[in-house]
PDB file of C-alpha atoms in Angstrom:
ATOM      1  CA  MET A  53     -22.884  14.792  -7.341  1.00 35.00           C
ATOM      2  CA  ARG A  54     -20.577  13.253  -4.822  1.00 37.00           C
ATOM      3  CA  SER A  55     -19.092  10.807  -7.544  1.00 35.00           C
ATOM      4  CA  LEU A  56     -18.538  13.931  -9.831  1.00 31.00           C
ATOM      5  CA  LEU A  57     -16.696  15.638  -7.213  1.00 32.00           C
ATOM      6  CA  ALA A  58     -14.536  12.546  -6.448  1.00 36.00           C
ATOM      7  CA  ALA A  59     -13.794  12.138 -10.205  1.00 35.00           C
ATOM      8  CA  LEU A  60     -12.782  15.788 -10.436  1.00 30.00           C
ATOM      9  CA  LEU A  61     -10.562  15.516  -7.272  1.00 34.00           C
ATOM     10  CA  PHE A  62      -9.103  12.382  -8.816  1.00 35.00           C
ATOM     11  CA  LEU A  63      -8.143  14.342 -11.928  1.00 35.00           C
ATOM     12  CA  PHE A  64      -6.808  17.371 -10.312  1.00 35.00           C
ATOM     13  CA  SER A  65      -5.485  16.142  -6.938  1.00 39.00           C
ATOM     14  CA  CYS A  66      -1.841  15.197  -7.887  1.00 45.00           C
ATOM     15  CA  PRO A  67       0.479  18.179  -8.153  1.00 44.00           C
ATOM     16  CA  GLY A  68       3.275  17.403 -10.354  1.00 48.00           C
ATOM     17  CA  ARG A  69       3.377  13.841 -11.757  1.00 51.00           C
ATOM     18  CA  CYS A  70       1.993  10.989  -9.879  1.00 42.00           C
ATOM     19  CA  THR A  71       0.701   7.348 -10.695  1.00 55.00           C
ATOM     20  CA  TYR A  72      -2.546   5.849  -9.551  1.00 49.00           C
ATOM     21  CA  LEU A  73      -1.476   2.348  -8.774  1.00 49.00           C
ATOM     22  CA  GLU A  74      -4.895   1.210  -8.049  1.00 55.00           C
ATOM     23  CA  SER A  75      -7.153   2.403 -10.842  1.00 58.00           C
ATOM     24  CA  ASP A  76      -9.937   0.658  -9.197  1.00 61.00           C
ATOM     25  CA  GLN A  77      -9.653   2.114  -5.776  1.00 62.00           C
ATOM     26  CA  ASN A  78     -12.802   1.360  -3.854  1.00 70.00           C
ATOM     27  CA  THR A  79     -13.724   4.738  -2.208  1.00 72.00           C
ATOM     28  CA  SER A  80     -17.241   3.884  -1.250  1.00 77.00           C
ATOM     29  CA  ILE A  81     -18.195   3.679   2.416  1.00 81.00           C
ATOM     30  CA  PRO A  82     -19.748   0.396   3.555  1.00 78.00           C
ATOM     31  CA  GLU A  83     -23.320   0.514   4.526  1.00 87.00           C
ATOM     32  CA  GLY A  84     -23.783   1.372   8.253  1.00 91.00           C
ATOM     33  CA  TRP A  85     -20.558   3.301   8.578  1.00 92.00           C
ATOM     34  CA  ILE A  86     -21.046   7.096   9.416  1.00 93.00           C
ATOM     35  CA  ASP A  87     -18.597   9.857   8.245  1.00 92.00           C
ATOM     36  CA  ALA A  88     -17.425  11.537  11.504  1.00 94.00           C
ATOM     37  CA  GLY A  89     -15.516  14.065   9.341  1.00 94.00           C
ATOM     38  CA  ARG A  90     -11.848  14.754   8.437  1.00 95.00           C
ATOM     39  CA  VAL A  91      -9.117  13.701  10.869  1.00 95.00           C
ATOM     40  CA  ALA A  92      -7.065  16.580  12.512  1.00 96.00           C
ATOM     41  CA  ALA A  93      -3.755  17.054  10.717  1.00 96.00           C
ATOM     42  CA  SER A  94      -1.920  15.885  13.752  1.00 96.00           C
ATOM     43  CA  ASP A  95      -3.893  12.861  14.403  1.00 95.00           C
ATOM     44  CA  GLN A  96      -1.734   9.630  13.837  1.00 94.00           C
ATOM     45  CA  VAL A  97      -2.620   7.366  11.163  1.00 94.00           C
ATOM     46  CA  GLN A  98      -1.106   3.982  10.034  1.00 93.00           C
ATOM     47  CA  LEU A  99      -0.249   3.473   6.445  1.00 92.00           C
ATOM     48  CA  THR A 100       0.789   0.041   4.811  1.00 91.00           C
ATOM     49  CA  PHE A 101       2.996   0.226   1.876  1.00 93.00           C
ATOM     50  CA  ALA A 102       3.498  -2.863  -0.386  1.00 92.00           C
ATOM     51  CA  LEU A 103       6.938  -2.871  -1.876  1.00 95.00           C
ATOM     52  CA  LYS A 104       7.518  -4.398  -5.255  1.00 94.00           C
ATOM     53  CA  GLN A 105       8.258  -8.102  -4.815  1.00 92.00           C
ATOM     54  CA  ARG A 106      10.729  -9.895  -6.889  1.00 92.00           C
ATOM     55  CA  ASN A 107      10.250 -13.150  -8.848  1.00 91.00           C
ATOM     56  CA  VAL A 108       6.406 -13.051  -8.733  1.00 90.00           C
ATOM     57  CA  ARG A 109       5.953 -14.937 -11.941  1.00 94.00           C
ATOM     58  CA  GLU A 110       8.371 -17.570 -10.797  1.00 93.00           C
ATOM     59  CA  LEU A 111       6.590 -17.918  -7.448  1.00 90.00           C
ATOM     60  CA  ARG A 112       3.282 -18.303  -9.385  1.00 93.00           C
ATOM     61  CA  GLU A 113       4.654 -21.074 -11.443  1.00 94.00           C
ATOM     62  CA  LEU A 114       6.068 -22.771  -8.440  1.00 91.00           C
ATOM     63  CA  LEU A 115       2.798 -22.636  -6.596  1.00 91.00           C
ATOM     64  CA  GLY A 116       1.191 -24.347  -9.605  1.00 93.00           C
ATOM     65  CA  ARG A 117       3.771 -27.126  -9.414  1.00 94.00           C
ATOM     66  CA  VAL A 118       3.682 -27.735  -5.771  1.00 92.00           C
ATOM     67  CA  SER A 119      -0.151 -27.786  -5.981  1.00 93.00           C
ATOM     68  CA  ASP A 120      -0.303 -30.113  -8.865  1.00 92.00           C
ATOM     69  CA  PRO A 121      -0.616 -33.878  -7.943  1.00 94.00           C
ATOM     70  CA  ASP A 122       1.035 -34.873 -11.271  1.00 94.00           C
ATOM     71  CA  SER A 123       4.190 -32.668 -10.712  1.00 92.00           C
ATOM     72  CA  PRO A 124       7.383 -34.018  -9.039  1.00 94.00           C
ATOM     73  CA  GLN A 125       7.268 -30.942  -6.890  1.00 93.00           C
ATOM     74  CA  TYR A 126       3.760 -31.747  -5.486  1.00 92.00           C
ATOM     75  CA  GLY A 127       3.669 -30.954  -1.872  1.00 92.00           C
ATOM     76  CA  LYS A 128       7.265 -29.634  -1.554  1.00 91.00           C
ATOM     77  CA  HIS A 129       6.227 -26.205   0.007  1.00 91.00           C
ATOM     78  CA  LEU A 130       8.697 -23.396   0.633  1.00 89.00           C
ATOM     79  CA  SER A 131       9.787 -22.503   4.095  1.00 91.00           C
ATOM     80  CA  LEU A 132       9.195 -18.852   5.083  1.00 90.00           C
ATOM     81  CA  GLU A 133      12.933 -18.338   4.773  1.00 91.00           C
ATOM     82  CA  GLN A 134      12.788 -19.707   1.088  1.00 92.00           C
ATOM     83  CA  LEU A 135       9.774 -17.624   0.220  1.00 90.00           C
ATOM     84  CA  SER A 136      11.382 -14.582   1.791  1.00 89.00           C
ATOM     85  CA  SER A 137      14.526 -14.861  -0.202  1.00 90.00           C
ATOM     86  CA  MET A 138      12.504 -15.433  -3.418  1.00 92.00           C
ATOM     87  CA  VAL A 139      10.153 -12.397  -3.056  1.00 91.00           C
ATOM     88  CA  GLN A 140      12.074  -9.965  -0.925  1.00 94.00           C
ATOM     89  CA  PRO A 141      12.150  -6.515  -2.658  1.00 95.00           C
ATOM     90  CA  SER A 142      15.529  -5.455  -4.095  1.00 95.00           C
ATOM     91  CA  GLU A 143      17.909  -3.615  -1.884  1.00 95.00           C
ATOM     92  CA  LEU A 144      17.377  -0.536  -4.127  1.00 96.00           C
ATOM     93  CA  THR A 145      13.726  -0.684  -3.646  1.00 96.00           C
ATOM     94  CA  GLN A 146      14.053  -1.068   0.183  1.00 95.00           C
ATOM     95  CA  LYS A 147      16.524   1.871   0.185  1.00 95.00           C
ATOM     96  CA  VAL A 148      14.460   4.367  -2.051  1.00 96.00           C
ATOM     97  CA  VAL A 149      11.207   3.719  -0.088  1.00 96.00           C
ATOM     98  CA  ARG A 150      12.689   4.135   3.286  1.00 96.00           C
ATOM     99  CA  ARG A 151      14.648   7.177   2.113  1.00 96.00           C
ATOM    100  CA  TRP A 152      11.416   8.689   0.663  1.00 96.00           C
ATOM    101  CA  LEU A 153       9.470   8.052   3.885  1.00 96.00           C
ATOM    102  CA  GLN A 154      12.398   9.465   5.981  1.00 96.00           C
ATOM    103  CA  SER A 155      12.543  12.537   3.814  1.00 96.00           C
ATOM    104  CA  HIS A 156       8.898  13.210   4.982  1.00 96.00           C
ATOM    105  CA  GLY A 157       9.987  12.684   8.586  1.00 96.00           C
ATOM    106  CA  VAL A 158       8.380   9.215   8.927  1.00 96.00           C
ATOM    107  CA  GLN A 159      10.695   7.096  11.176  1.00 93.00           C
ATOM    108  CA  ASP A 160       8.103   4.765  12.984  1.00 92.00           C
ATOM    109  CA  CYS A 161       7.979   1.790  10.361  1.00 95.00           C
ATOM    110  CA  GLN A 162       7.615  -2.011  10.976  1.00 95.00           C
ATOM    111  CA  SER A 163       8.317  -4.485   8.281  1.00 93.00           C
ATOM    112  CA  VAL A 164       7.294  -8.014   7.928  1.00 89.00           C
ATOM    113  CA  GLU A 165       9.870 -10.924   7.580  1.00 86.00           C
ATOM    114  CA  THR A 166       9.752 -10.867   3.836  1.00 86.00           C
ATOM    115  CA  GLN A 167      10.412  -7.158   3.925  1.00 90.00           C
ATOM    116  CA  ASP A 168       7.671  -6.570   1.242  1.00 91.00           C
ATOM    117  CA  PHE A 169       5.272  -4.745   3.547  1.00 93.00           C
ATOM    118  CA  LEU A 170       5.928  -1.618   5.673  1.00 94.00           C
ATOM    119  CA  GLN A 171       3.494  -0.288   8.288  1.00 95.00           C
ATOM    120  CA  CYS A 172       4.247   3.111   9.185  1.00 96.00           C
ATOM    121  CA  ALA A 173       2.631   5.491  11.833  1.00 96.00           C
ATOM    122  CA  MET A 174       2.701   9.275  10.982  1.00 96.00           C
ATOM    123  CA  PRO A 175       0.665  12.500  11.269  1.00 96.00           C
ATOM    124  CA  ALA A 176      -2.317  12.748   8.902  1.00 95.00           C
ATOM    125  CA  ARG A 177      -0.708  15.798   7.330  1.00 96.00           C
ATOM    126  CA  VAL A 178       2.345  13.693   6.421  1.00 96.00           C
ATOM    127  CA  ALA A 179       0.385  10.834   5.096  1.00 94.00           C
ATOM    128  CA  GLU A 180      -1.686  13.266   2.862  1.00 94.00           C
ATOM    129  CA  LYS A 181       1.628  14.603   1.398  1.00 93.00           C
ATOM    130  CA  LEU A 182       2.933  11.120   0.742  1.00 92.00           C
ATOM    131  CA  LEU A 183      -0.224  10.056  -1.111  1.00 90.00           C
ATOM    132  CA  PRO A 184      -1.257  13.026  -3.428  1.00 86.00           C
ATOM    133  CA  GLY A 185      -5.119  13.380  -3.459  1.00 86.00           C
ATOM    134  CA  CYS A 186      -5.660  11.562  -0.185  1.00 88.00           C
ATOM    135  CA  GLU A 187      -7.996  13.256   2.408  1.00 91.00           C
ATOM    136  CA  PHE A 188      -8.320  11.147   5.515  1.00 92.00           C
ATOM    137  CA  SER A 189     -11.776  10.924   7.259  1.00 93.00           C
ATOM    138  CA  ARG A 190     -12.876   9.007  10.359  1.00 94.00           C
ATOM    139  CA  TYR A 191     -15.834   6.586   9.879  1.00 93.00           C
ATOM    140  CA  VAL A 192     -17.790   4.872  12.776  1.00 95.00           C
ATOM    141  CA  ASN A 193     -20.044   2.064  13.158  1.00 94.00           C
ATOM    142  CA  GLY A 194     -21.153   1.521  16.668  1.00 93.00           C
ATOM    143  CA  HIS A 195     -17.999   1.361  18.829  1.00 93.00           C
ATOM    144  CA  GLN A 196     -15.797   0.530  15.762  1.00 93.00           C
ATOM    145  CA  SER A 197     -13.714   3.396  14.080  1.00 91.00           C
ATOM    146  CA  LEU A 198     -11.648   3.484  10.956  1.00 89.00           C
ATOM    147  CA  VAL A 199      -9.603   6.108   9.157  1.00 90.00           C
ATOM    148  CA  ARG A 200      -9.527   5.962   5.292  1.00 87.00           C
ATOM    149  CA  SER A 201      -9.650   8.396   2.280  1.00 87.00           C
ATOM    150  CA  PRO A 202     -13.060   8.672   0.555  1.00 85.00           C
ATOM    151  CA  VAL A 203     -11.257   9.893  -2.588  1.00 83.00           C
ATOM    152  CA  PRO A 204      -8.651   8.195  -4.897  1.00 82.00           C
ATOM    153  CA  TYR A 205      -5.006   9.110  -4.325  1.00 83.00           C
ATOM    154  CA  GLY A 206      -1.707   8.501  -6.088  1.00 83.00           C
ATOM    155  CA  LEU A 207       1.920   8.175  -5.511  1.00 86.00           C
ATOM    156  CA  PRO A 208       4.640  10.354  -6.888  1.00 86.00           C
ATOM    157  CA  ASP A 209       5.835   8.847 -10.238  1.00 86.00           C
ATOM    158  CA  GLU A 210       9.276   8.260  -8.864  1.00 87.00           C
ATOM    159  CA  MET A 211       7.831   5.732  -6.261  1.00 90.00           C
ATOM    160  CA  SER A 212       5.627   3.772  -8.580  1.00 87.00           C
ATOM    161  CA  GLU A 213       8.238   1.435  -9.767  1.00 90.00           C
ATOM    162  CA  HIS A 214       9.068   0.507  -6.133  1.00 94.00           C
ATOM    163  CA  LEU A 215       5.575   0.279  -4.473  1.00 92.00           C
ATOM    164  CA  ASP A 216       2.556  -1.836  -5.553  1.00 85.00           C
ATOM    165  CA  PHE A 217       0.310   0.122  -3.340  1.00 74.00           C
ATOM    166  CA  GLY A 218       0.034   2.269  -0.138  1.00 56.00           C
ATOM    167  CA  ASN A 219      -3.005   2.607   2.122  1.00 54.00           C
TER     168      ASN A 219
END
């Protein structure tokens, strides 16, 4: 019955148009974890957004060459600076994602050196608006606690070309 409810929520949870970037979202709760209920709308949650990287195919090919003992590029690994300049999201993607977050009042975001991941803190009510269909609950296992959505969620269509995922 719970899976039927989750499927129905998945189908009808995205007002307007949205994209489910992770069609295979794992919404199961690991064994031993107990559902402690929905988080309060004002509770702070952390979301991580993966911005679309550039040159992914080229990077994959390069990794093959530096890993192949028969290649002249074997063992010639990229520095973090070289990797960053290769995969860093476009300026447009960075601006669109930050503008989208700011339009929802999200200001507290940290990025990694390659600029392809943003980790942002925000109230749960804001996170649930950003990710249509999302319903954050708290789960506990002994002294450990985590917050996640037990139902699939999406992104507004206009963000799908700039993000690989958000969770």
